[in-house]
CSV table of C-alpha atoms in Angstrom, one decimal:
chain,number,residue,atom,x,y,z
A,189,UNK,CA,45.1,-77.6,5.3
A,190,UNK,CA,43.3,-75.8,8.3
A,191,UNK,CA,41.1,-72.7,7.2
A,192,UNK,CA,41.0,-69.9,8.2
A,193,UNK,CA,38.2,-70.2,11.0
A,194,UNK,CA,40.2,-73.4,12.2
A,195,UNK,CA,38.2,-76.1,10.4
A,196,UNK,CA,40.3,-78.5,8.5
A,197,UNK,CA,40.1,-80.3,5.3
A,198,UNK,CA,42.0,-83.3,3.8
A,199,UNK,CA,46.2,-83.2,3.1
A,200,UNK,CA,45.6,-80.1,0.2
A,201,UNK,CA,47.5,-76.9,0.9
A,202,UNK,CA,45.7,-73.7,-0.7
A,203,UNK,CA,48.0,-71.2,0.8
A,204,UNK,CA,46.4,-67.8,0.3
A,205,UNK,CA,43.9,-69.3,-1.8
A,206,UNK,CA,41.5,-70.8,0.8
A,207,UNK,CA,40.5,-66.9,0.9
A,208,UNK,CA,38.9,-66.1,-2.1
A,209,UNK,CA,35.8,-68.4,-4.1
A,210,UNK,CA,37.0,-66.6,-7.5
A,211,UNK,CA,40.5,-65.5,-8.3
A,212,UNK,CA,42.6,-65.4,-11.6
A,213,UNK,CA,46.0,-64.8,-12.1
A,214,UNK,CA,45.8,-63.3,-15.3
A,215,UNK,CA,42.4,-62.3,-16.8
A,216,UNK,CA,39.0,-60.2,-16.4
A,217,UNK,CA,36.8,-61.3,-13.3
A,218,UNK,CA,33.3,-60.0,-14.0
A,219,UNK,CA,29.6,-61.2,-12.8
A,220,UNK,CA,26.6,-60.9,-14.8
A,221,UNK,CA,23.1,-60.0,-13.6
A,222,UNK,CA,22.4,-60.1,-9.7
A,223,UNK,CA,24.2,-62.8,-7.8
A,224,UNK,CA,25.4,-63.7,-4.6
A,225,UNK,CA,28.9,-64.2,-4.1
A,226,UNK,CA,30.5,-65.4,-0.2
A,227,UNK,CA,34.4,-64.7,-0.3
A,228,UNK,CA,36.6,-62.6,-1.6
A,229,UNK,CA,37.2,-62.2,-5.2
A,230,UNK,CA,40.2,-61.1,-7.2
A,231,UNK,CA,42.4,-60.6,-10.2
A,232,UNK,CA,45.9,-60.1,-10.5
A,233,UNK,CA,45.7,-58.9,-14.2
A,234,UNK,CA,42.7,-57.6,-15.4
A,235,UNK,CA,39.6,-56.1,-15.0
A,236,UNK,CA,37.0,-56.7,-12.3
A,237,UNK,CA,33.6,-56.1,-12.6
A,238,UNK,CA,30.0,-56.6,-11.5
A,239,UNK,CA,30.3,-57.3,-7.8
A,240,UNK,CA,28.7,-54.3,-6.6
A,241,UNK,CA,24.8,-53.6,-6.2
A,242,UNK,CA,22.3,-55.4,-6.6
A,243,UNK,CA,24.7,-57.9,-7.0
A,244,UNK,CA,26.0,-58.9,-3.0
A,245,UNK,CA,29.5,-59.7,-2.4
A,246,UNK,CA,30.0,-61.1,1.0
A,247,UNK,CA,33.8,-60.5,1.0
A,248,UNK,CA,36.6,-58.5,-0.7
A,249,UNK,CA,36.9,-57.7,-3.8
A,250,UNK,CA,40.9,-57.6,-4.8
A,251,UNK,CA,42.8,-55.9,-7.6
A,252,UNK,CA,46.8,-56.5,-8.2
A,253,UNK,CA,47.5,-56.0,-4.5
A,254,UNK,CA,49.8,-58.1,-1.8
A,255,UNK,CA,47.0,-60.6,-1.6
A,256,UNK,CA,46.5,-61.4,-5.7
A,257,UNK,CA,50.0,-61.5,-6.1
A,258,UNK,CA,50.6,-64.3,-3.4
A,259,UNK,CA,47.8,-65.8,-5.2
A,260,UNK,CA,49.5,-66.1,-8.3
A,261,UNK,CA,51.9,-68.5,-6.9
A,262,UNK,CA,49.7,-70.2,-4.5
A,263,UNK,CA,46.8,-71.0,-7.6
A,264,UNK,CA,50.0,-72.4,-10.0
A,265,UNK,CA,51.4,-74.3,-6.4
A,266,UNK,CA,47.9,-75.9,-6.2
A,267,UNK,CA,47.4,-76.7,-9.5
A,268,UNK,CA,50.7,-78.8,-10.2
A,269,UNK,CA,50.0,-80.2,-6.7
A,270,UNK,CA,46.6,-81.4,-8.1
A,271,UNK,CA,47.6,-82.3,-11.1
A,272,UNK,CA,50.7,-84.3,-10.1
A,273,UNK,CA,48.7,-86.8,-7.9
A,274,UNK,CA,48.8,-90.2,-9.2
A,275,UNK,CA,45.3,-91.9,-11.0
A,276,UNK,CA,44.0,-94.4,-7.8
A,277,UNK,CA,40.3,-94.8,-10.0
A,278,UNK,CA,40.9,-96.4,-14.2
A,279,UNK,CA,38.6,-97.1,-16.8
A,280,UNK,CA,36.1,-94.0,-16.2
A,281,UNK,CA,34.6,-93.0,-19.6
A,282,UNK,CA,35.3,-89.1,-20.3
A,283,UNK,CA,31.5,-88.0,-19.4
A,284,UNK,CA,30.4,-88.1,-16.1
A,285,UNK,CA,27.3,-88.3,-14.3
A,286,UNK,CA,23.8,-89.6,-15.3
A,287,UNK,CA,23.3,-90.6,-12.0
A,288,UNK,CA,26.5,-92.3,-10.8
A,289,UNK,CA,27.7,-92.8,-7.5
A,290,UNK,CA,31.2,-92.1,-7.4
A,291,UNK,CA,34.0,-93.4,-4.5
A,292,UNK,CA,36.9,-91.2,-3.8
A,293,UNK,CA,39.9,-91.2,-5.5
A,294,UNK,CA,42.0,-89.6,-8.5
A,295,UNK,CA,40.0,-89.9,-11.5
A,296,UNK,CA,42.1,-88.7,-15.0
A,297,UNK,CA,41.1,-88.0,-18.4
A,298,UNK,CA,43.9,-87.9,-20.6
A,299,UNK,CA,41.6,-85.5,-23.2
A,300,UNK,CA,38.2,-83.0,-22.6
A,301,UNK,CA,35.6,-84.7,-20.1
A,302,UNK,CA,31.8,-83.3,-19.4
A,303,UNK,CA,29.4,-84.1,-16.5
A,304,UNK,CA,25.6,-84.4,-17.3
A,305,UNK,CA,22.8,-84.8,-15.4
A,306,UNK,CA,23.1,-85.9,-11.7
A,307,UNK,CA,26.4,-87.4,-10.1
A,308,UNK,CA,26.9,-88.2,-6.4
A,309,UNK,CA,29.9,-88.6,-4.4
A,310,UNK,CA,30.1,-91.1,-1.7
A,311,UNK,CA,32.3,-90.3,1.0
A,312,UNK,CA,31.9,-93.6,2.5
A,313,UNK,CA,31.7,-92.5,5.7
A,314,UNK,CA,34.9,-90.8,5.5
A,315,UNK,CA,35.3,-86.6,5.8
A,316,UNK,CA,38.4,-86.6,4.7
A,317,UNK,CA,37.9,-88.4,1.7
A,318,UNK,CA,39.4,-86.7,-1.6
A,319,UNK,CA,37.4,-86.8,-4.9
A,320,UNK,CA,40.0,-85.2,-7.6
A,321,UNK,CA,38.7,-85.2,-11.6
A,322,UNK,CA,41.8,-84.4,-13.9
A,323,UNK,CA,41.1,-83.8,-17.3
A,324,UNK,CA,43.7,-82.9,-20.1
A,325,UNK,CA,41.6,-80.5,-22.0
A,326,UNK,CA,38.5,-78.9,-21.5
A,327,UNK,CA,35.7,-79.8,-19.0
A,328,UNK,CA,32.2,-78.4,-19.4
A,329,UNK,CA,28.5,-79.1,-17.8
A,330,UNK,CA,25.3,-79.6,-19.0
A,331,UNK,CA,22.3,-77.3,-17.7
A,332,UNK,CA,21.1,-78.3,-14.7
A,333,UNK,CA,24.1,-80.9,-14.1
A,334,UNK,CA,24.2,-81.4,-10.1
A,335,UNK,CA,26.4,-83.1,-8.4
A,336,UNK,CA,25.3,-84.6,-4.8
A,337,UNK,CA,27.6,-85.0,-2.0
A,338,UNK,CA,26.5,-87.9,0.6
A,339,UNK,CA,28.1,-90.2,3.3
A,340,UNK,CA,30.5,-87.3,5.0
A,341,UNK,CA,31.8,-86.0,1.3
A,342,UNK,CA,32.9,-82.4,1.5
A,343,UNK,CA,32.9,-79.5,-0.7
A,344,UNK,CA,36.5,-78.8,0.5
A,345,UNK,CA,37.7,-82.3,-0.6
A,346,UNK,CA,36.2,-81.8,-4.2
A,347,UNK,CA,38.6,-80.7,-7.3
A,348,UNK,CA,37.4,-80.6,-11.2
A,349,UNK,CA,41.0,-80.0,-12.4
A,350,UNK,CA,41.3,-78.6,-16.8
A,351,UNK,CA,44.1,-78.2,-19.0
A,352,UNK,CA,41.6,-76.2,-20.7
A,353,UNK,CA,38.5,-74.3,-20.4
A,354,UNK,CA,35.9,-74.9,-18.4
A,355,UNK,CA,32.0,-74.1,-19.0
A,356,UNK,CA,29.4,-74.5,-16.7
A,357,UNK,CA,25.9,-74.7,-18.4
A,358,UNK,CA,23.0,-73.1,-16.9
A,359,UNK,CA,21.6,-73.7,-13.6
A,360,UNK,CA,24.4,-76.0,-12.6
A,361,UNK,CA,24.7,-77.0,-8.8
A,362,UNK,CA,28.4,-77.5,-8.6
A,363,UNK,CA,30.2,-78.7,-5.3
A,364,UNK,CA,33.9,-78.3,-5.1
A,365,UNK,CA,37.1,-76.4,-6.5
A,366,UNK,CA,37.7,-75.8,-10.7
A,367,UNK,CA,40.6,-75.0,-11.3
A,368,UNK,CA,42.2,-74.3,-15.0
A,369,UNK,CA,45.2,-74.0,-16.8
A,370,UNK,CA,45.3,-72.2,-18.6
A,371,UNK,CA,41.6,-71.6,-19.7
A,372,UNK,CA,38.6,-69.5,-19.1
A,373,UNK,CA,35.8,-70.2,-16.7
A,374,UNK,CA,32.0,-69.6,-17.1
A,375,UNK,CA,29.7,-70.0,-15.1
A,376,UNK,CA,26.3,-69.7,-16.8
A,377,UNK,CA,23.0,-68.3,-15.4
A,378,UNK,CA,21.3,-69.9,-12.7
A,379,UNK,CA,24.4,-71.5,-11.5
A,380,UNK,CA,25.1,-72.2,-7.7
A,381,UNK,CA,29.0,-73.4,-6.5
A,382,UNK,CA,29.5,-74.6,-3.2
A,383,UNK,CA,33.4,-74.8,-3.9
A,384,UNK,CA,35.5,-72.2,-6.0
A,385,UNK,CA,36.6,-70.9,-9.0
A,386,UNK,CA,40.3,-70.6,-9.9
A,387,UNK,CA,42.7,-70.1,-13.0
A,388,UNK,CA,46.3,-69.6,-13.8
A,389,UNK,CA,45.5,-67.7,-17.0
A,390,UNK,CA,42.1,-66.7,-18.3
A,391,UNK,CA,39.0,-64.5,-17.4
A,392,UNK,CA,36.4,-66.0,-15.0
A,393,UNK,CA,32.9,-64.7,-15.7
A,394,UNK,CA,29.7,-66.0,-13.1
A,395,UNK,CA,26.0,-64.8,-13.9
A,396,UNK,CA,22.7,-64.8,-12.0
A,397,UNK,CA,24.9,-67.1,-9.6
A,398,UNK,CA,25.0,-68.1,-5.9
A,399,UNK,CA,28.7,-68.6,-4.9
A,400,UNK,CA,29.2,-70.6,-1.7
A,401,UNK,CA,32.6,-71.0,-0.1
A,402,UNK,CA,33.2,-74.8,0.2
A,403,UNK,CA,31.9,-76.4,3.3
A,404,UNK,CA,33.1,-77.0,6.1
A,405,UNK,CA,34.5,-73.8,6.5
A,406,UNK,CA,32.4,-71.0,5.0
A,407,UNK,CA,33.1,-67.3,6.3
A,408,UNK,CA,31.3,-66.2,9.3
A,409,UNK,CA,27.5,-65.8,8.6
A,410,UNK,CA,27.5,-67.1,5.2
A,411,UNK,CA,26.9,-70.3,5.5
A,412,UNK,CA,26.9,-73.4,3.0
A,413,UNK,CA,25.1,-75.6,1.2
A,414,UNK,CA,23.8,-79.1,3.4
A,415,UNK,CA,25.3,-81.3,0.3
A,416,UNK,CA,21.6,-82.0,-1.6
């Protein structure tokens, strides 16, 4: 898919998504504390909240408009895209992390799968390489879980994929696109995303968080995360 500043990023067509780092279909959208948010937000059902001072939003916040609507169909479209793709990697337990290294590829879960501690994603030299994680139930982080992109991985190229909630636990450095559902997603304090946040059905609620659009093609002036 080519952004919207004319960067492109591996085969995965976002449609009106690629424009917002938080968006639900159906649910509240709030943020807790003061964070940081680059990219538009929006909900097409439900409240939205907490995005204005001294919290910074460096984008549009969006409310059952033209623009959530055609997200509706665009997060479903790039879910059952996502979720569709055939299982290329076998034999990964349900918990990841603890300091892996992990090649691209389709990695599936049948049930709930967690990520702990430290996991890094090899590119292999490759910017086009695709990491997906499909799980069939929930998929939640331990504090200060980080994942580590290296060798010409990209943020764009990343997808943590749930058939149920997901939970992010507290000063979690995330890279890449969640998407649920249906399901909530939190995000817990602390928490920085170089990616996005995405459901079908469910609220989305970030805290005390820095909210990166995923490299390579932040907006203009916001800039992105190097991959440590």
């Amino acid at each position: 898919v080519v952004q919207s500043d004319g960067c492109s990023c591996a085969g995965t067509n976002l449609g009106g998504v690629q424009n917002f780092t938080l968006f639900t279909s159906t649910g509240a959208l709030s943020n807790a504390g003061t964070s940081t948010v680059n990219g538009n937000v929006g909900t097409n059902v439900g409240a939205l909240t907490g995005f204005g001072s001294p919290s910074t939003l460096n984008g549009t916040a969006h409310a059952a408009n033209a623009a959530t609507a055609q997200g509706v169909i665009d997060v479903q479209s790039l879910y059952s895209q996502l979720f569709i793709t055939p299982q290329t990697v076998f034999g990964h337990a349900p918990a990841f992390g603890s300091g892996e290294t992990v090649s691209p590829g389709v990695y599936a879960i049948a049930a709930a799968g967690s990520l702990a501690g430290t996991i890094t994603l090899n590119g292999l030299g490759d910017p086009d390489a695709v990491f997906i994680f499909k799980f069939g139930g929930a998929f939640t982080t331990g504090a200060a879980s980080n994942v580590i992109l290296s060798n010409s991985a990209q943020s764009c190229n990343v997808f943590w994929i749930s058939a149920g909630a997901i939970s992010m636990g507290a000063s979690t450095h995330m890279k890449g696109t969640l998407m649920t559902s249906p399901g909530a997603i939190t995000m817990a304090a602390g928490g920085i995303l170089e990616g996005r946040l995405l459901s079908t059905t469910g609220a989305i609620a970030v805290s005390n968080a820095l909210v990166l659009a995923p490299c390579p093609s932040p907006p203009a002036g916001t800039g992105c995360n190097d991959g440590d």
